[in-house]
């Protein structure tokens, strides 16, 4: 799959809240760094992160744009509650090697009525 196709599939699996299928898109030693929290390293740790997050909030990703160049794809997104953000995916051999996401954690917590940490 091309970087764009990987990100499109990532969105599909994210919106299905399927942590197992989502984690399968990552390399075994991938890193997911949402800048509001510490980086998560390894496919299994990434799977666990998504499982925890899907259990705590009803999250959906509405694609605003996907830009790709070489092995990198950028995803501009919003959710149904109005939160906006972007993610950058480095794709190697059809799998995510590195992901970095930018979004406002305080707004997310408030929109989902979650405790402020």
PDB file of C-alpha atoms in Angstrom:
ATOM      1  CA  UNK A   1       0.000   0.000   0.000  1.00  0.00           C
ATOM      2  CA  UNK A   2       1.074   3.556  -0.666  1.00  0.00           C
ATOM      3  CA  UNK A   3       1.445   5.955   2.299  1.00  0.00           C
ATOM      4  CA  UNK A   4      -1.924   7.522   1.400  1.00  0.00           C
ATOM      5  CA  UNK A   5      -3.594   4.106   1.289  1.00  0.00           C
ATOM      6  CA  UNK A   6      -2.095   3.147   4.662  1.00  0.00           C
ATOM      7  CA  UNK A   7      -3.458   6.341   6.231  1.00  0.00           C
ATOM      8  CA  UNK A   8      -6.879   5.817   4.619  1.00  0.00           C
ATOM      9  CA  UNK A   9      -6.929   2.288   6.053  1.00  0.00           C
ATOM     10  CA  UNK A  10      -5.709   3.633   9.411  1.00  0.00           C
ATOM     11  CA  UNK A  11      -8.725   5.995   9.488  1.00  0.00           C
ATOM     12  CA  UNK A  12     -11.113   3.157   8.624  1.00  0.00           C
ATOM     13  CA  UNK A  13      -9.760   0.952  11.424  1.00  0.00           C
ATOM     14  CA  UNK A  14      -9.608   3.861  13.885  1.00  0.00           C
ATOM     15  CA  UNK A  15     -13.264   4.682  13.203  1.00  0.00           C
ATOM     16  CA  UNK A  16     -14.143   1.027  13.794  1.00  0.00           C
ATOM     17  CA  UNK A  17     -12.388   1.312  17.206  1.00  0.00           C
ATOM     18  CA  UNK A  18     -10.480  -1.862  16.338  1.00  0.00           C
ATOM     19  CA  UNK A  19      -7.231  -1.642  18.310  1.00  0.00           C
ATOM     20  CA  UNK A  20      -6.019  -5.040  17.099  1.00  0.00           C
ATOM     21  CA  UNK A  21      -6.507  -4.279  13.399  1.00  0.00           C
ATOM     22  CA  UNK A  22      -5.116  -0.777  13.857  1.00  0.00           C
ATOM     23  CA  UNK A  23      -1.951  -2.069  15.538  1.00  0.00           C
ATOM     24  CA  UNK A  24      -1.417  -4.479  12.639  1.00  0.00           C
ATOM     25  CA  UNK A  25      -0.693  -1.453  10.422  1.00  0.00           C
ATOM     26  CA  UNK A  26       2.446  -0.656  12.472  1.00  0.00           C
ATOM     27  CA  UNK A  27       5.939  -2.132  12.256  1.00  0.00           C
ATOM     28  CA  UNK A  28       6.840  -4.265  15.288  1.00  0.00           C
ATOM     29  CA  UNK A  29       9.237  -1.528  16.498  1.00  0.00           C
ATOM     30  CA  UNK A  30       7.108   1.477  15.450  1.00  0.00           C
ATOM     31  CA  UNK A  31       6.805   4.621  17.556  1.00  0.00           C
ATOM     32  CA  UNK A  32       3.569   6.566  18.016  1.00  0.00           C
ATOM     33  CA  UNK A  33       4.193   9.978  19.532  1.00  0.00           C
ATOM     34  CA  UNK A  34       1.136  12.044  20.285  1.00  0.00           C
ATOM     35  CA  UNK A  35       2.856  15.237  21.427  1.00  0.00           C
ATOM     36  CA  UNK A  36       0.489  15.622  24.377  1.00  0.00           C
ATOM     37  CA  UNK A  37       1.934  12.458  25.909  1.00  0.00           C
ATOM     38  CA  UNK A  38       5.073  10.337  26.021  1.00  0.00           C
ATOM     39  CA  UNK A  39       6.013   8.358  22.896  1.00  0.00           C
ATOM     40  CA  UNK A  40       4.700   4.795  22.746  1.00  0.00           C
ATOM     41  CA  UNK A  41       7.158   2.278  21.276  1.00  0.00           C
ATOM     42  CA  UNK A  42       6.338  -1.124  19.821  1.00  0.00           C
ATOM     43  CA  UNK A  43       3.276  -2.571  18.107  1.00  0.00           C
ATOM     44  CA  UNK A  44       1.930  -4.243  21.257  1.00  0.00           C
ATOM     45  CA  UNK A  45       2.248  -1.062  23.341  1.00  0.00           C
ATOM     46  CA  UNK A  46       0.538   0.882  20.543  1.00  0.00           C
ATOM     47  CA  UNK A  47      -2.291  -1.682  20.501  1.00  0.00           C
ATOM     48  CA  UNK A  48      -2.688  -1.334  24.276  1.00  0.00           C
ATOM     49  CA  UNK A  49      -2.726   2.468  23.987  1.00  0.00           C
ATOM     50  CA  UNK A  50      -5.524   2.384  21.398  1.00  0.00           C
ATOM     51  CA  UNK A  51      -7.502  -0.197  23.411  1.00  0.00           C
ATOM     52  CA  UNK A  52      -7.349   2.071  26.501  1.00  0.00           C
ATOM     53  CA  UNK A  53      -8.286   5.154  24.504  1.00  0.00           C
ATOM     54  CA  UNK A  54     -11.204   3.474  22.712  1.00  0.00           C
ATOM     55  CA  UNK A  55     -12.498   2.274  26.103  1.00  0.00           C
ATOM     56  CA  UNK A  56     -12.410   5.803  27.543  1.00  0.00           C
ATOM     57  CA  UNK A  57     -13.902   7.905  24.728  1.00  0.00           C
ATOM     58  CA  UNK A  58     -16.006   7.569  21.591  1.00  0.00           C
ATOM     59  CA  UNK A  59     -13.479   8.810  19.070  1.00  0.00           C
ATOM     60  CA  UNK A  60     -14.009   9.344  15.348  1.00  0.00           C
ATOM     61  CA  UNK A  61     -11.694  10.756  12.718  1.00  0.00           C
ATOM     62  CA  UNK A  62     -13.188  12.813   9.904  1.00  0.00           C
ATOM     63  CA  UNK A  63     -10.622  13.353   7.183  1.00  0.00           C
ATOM     64  CA  UNK A  64     -10.201  16.933   6.041  1.00  0.00           C
ATOM     65  CA  UNK A  65      -7.147  16.242   3.868  1.00  0.00           C
ATOM     66  CA  UNK A  66      -4.390  13.733   3.284  1.00  0.00           C
ATOM     67  CA  UNK A  67      -1.139  14.969   1.787  1.00  0.00           C
ATOM     68  CA  UNK A  68       1.622  12.585   0.833  1.00  0.00           C
ATOM     69  CA  UNK A  69       5.162  12.946  -0.394  1.00  0.00           C
ATOM     70  CA  UNK A  70       7.511  10.015  -0.604  1.00  0.00           C
ATOM     71  CA  UNK A  71       7.265   7.866   2.501  1.00  0.00           C
ATOM     72  CA  UNK A  72       5.407  10.495   4.577  1.00  0.00           C
ATOM     73  CA  UNK A  73       1.673  11.206   4.683  1.00  0.00           C
ATOM     74  CA  UNK A  74       0.060  14.037   6.635  1.00  0.00           C
ATOM     75  CA  UNK A  75      -3.518  13.675   7.852  1.00  0.00           C
ATOM     76  CA  UNK A  76      -5.581  16.755   8.695  1.00  0.00           C
ATOM     77  CA  UNK A  77      -8.606  15.690  10.728  1.00  0.00           C
ATOM     78  CA  UNK A  78     -11.504  16.773  12.888  1.00  0.00           C
ATOM     79  CA  UNK A  79     -13.886  14.877  15.085  1.00  0.00           C
ATOM     80  CA  UNK A  80     -17.685  15.151  15.369  1.00  0.00           C
ATOM     81  CA  UNK A  81     -17.323  17.369  18.470  1.00  0.00           C
ATOM     82  CA  UNK A  82     -15.190  19.959  16.664  1.00  0.00           C
ATOM     83  CA  UNK A  83     -11.694  19.030  17.834  1.00  0.00           C
ATOM     84  CA  UNK A  84      -9.098  19.423  15.077  1.00  0.00           C
ATOM     85  CA  UNK A  85      -5.617  18.044  14.697  1.00  0.00           C
ATOM     86  CA  UNK A  86      -3.091  16.558  12.349  1.00  0.00           C
ATOM     87  CA  UNK A  87      -0.924  13.486  12.190  1.00  0.00           C
ATOM     88  CA  UNK A  88       2.242  12.676  10.320  1.00  0.00           C
ATOM     89  CA  UNK A  89       2.893   9.075   9.314  1.00  0.00           C
ATOM     90  CA  UNK A  90       6.203   7.692   8.063  1.00  0.00           C
ATOM     91  CA  UNK A  91       5.450   4.569   6.052  1.00  0.00           C
ATOM     92  CA  UNK A  92       8.070   1.952   5.233  1.00  0.00           C
ATOM     93  CA  UNK A  93       7.310  -1.304   3.401  1.00  0.00           C
ATOM     94  CA  UNK A  94       3.566  -0.649   3.651  1.00  0.00           C
ATOM     95  CA  UNK A  95       3.510  -0.233   7.448  1.00  0.00           C
ATOM     96  CA  UNK A  96       3.699   2.701   9.842  1.00  0.00           C
ATOM     97  CA  UNK A  97       7.223   3.144  11.213  1.00  0.00           C
ATOM     98  CA  UNK A  98       6.618   6.454  12.986  1.00  0.00           C
ATOM     99  CA  UNK A  99       3.566   8.558  13.763  1.00  0.00           C
ATOM    100  CA  UNK A 100       3.372  11.978  15.358  1.00  0.00           C
ATOM    101  CA  UNK A 101       0.093  13.664  16.241  1.00  0.00           C
ATOM    102  CA  UNK A 102      -0.777  17.224  17.190  1.00  0.00           C
ATOM    103  CA  UNK A 103      -4.048  18.082  18.952  1.00  0.00           C
ATOM    104  CA  UNK A 104      -5.271  19.948  22.019  1.00  0.00           C
ATOM    105  CA  UNK A 105      -5.509  17.501  24.923  1.00  0.00           C
ATOM    106  CA  UNK A 106      -7.374  19.891  27.235  1.00  0.00           C
ATOM    107  CA  UNK A 107     -10.087  20.428  24.627  1.00  0.00           C
ATOM    108  CA  UNK A 108     -10.304  16.654  24.050  1.00  0.00           C
ATOM    109  CA  UNK A 109     -10.724  15.930  27.765  1.00  0.00           C
ATOM    110  CA  UNK A 110     -13.387  18.620  28.161  1.00  0.00           C
ATOM    111  CA  UNK A 111     -15.319  17.570  25.027  1.00  0.00           C
ATOM    112  CA  UNK A 112     -15.423  13.948  26.242  1.00  0.00           C
ATOM    113  CA  UNK A 113     -16.148  14.871  29.891  1.00  0.00           C
ATOM    114  CA  UNK A 114     -12.977  13.109  31.007  1.00  0.00           C
ATOM    115  CA  UNK A 115     -10.947  14.002  34.099  1.00  0.00           C
ATOM    116  CA  UNK A 116      -8.340  16.680  33.555  1.00  0.00           C
ATOM    117  CA  UNK A 117      -4.884  15.245  34.243  1.00  0.00           C
TER     118      UNK A 117
END
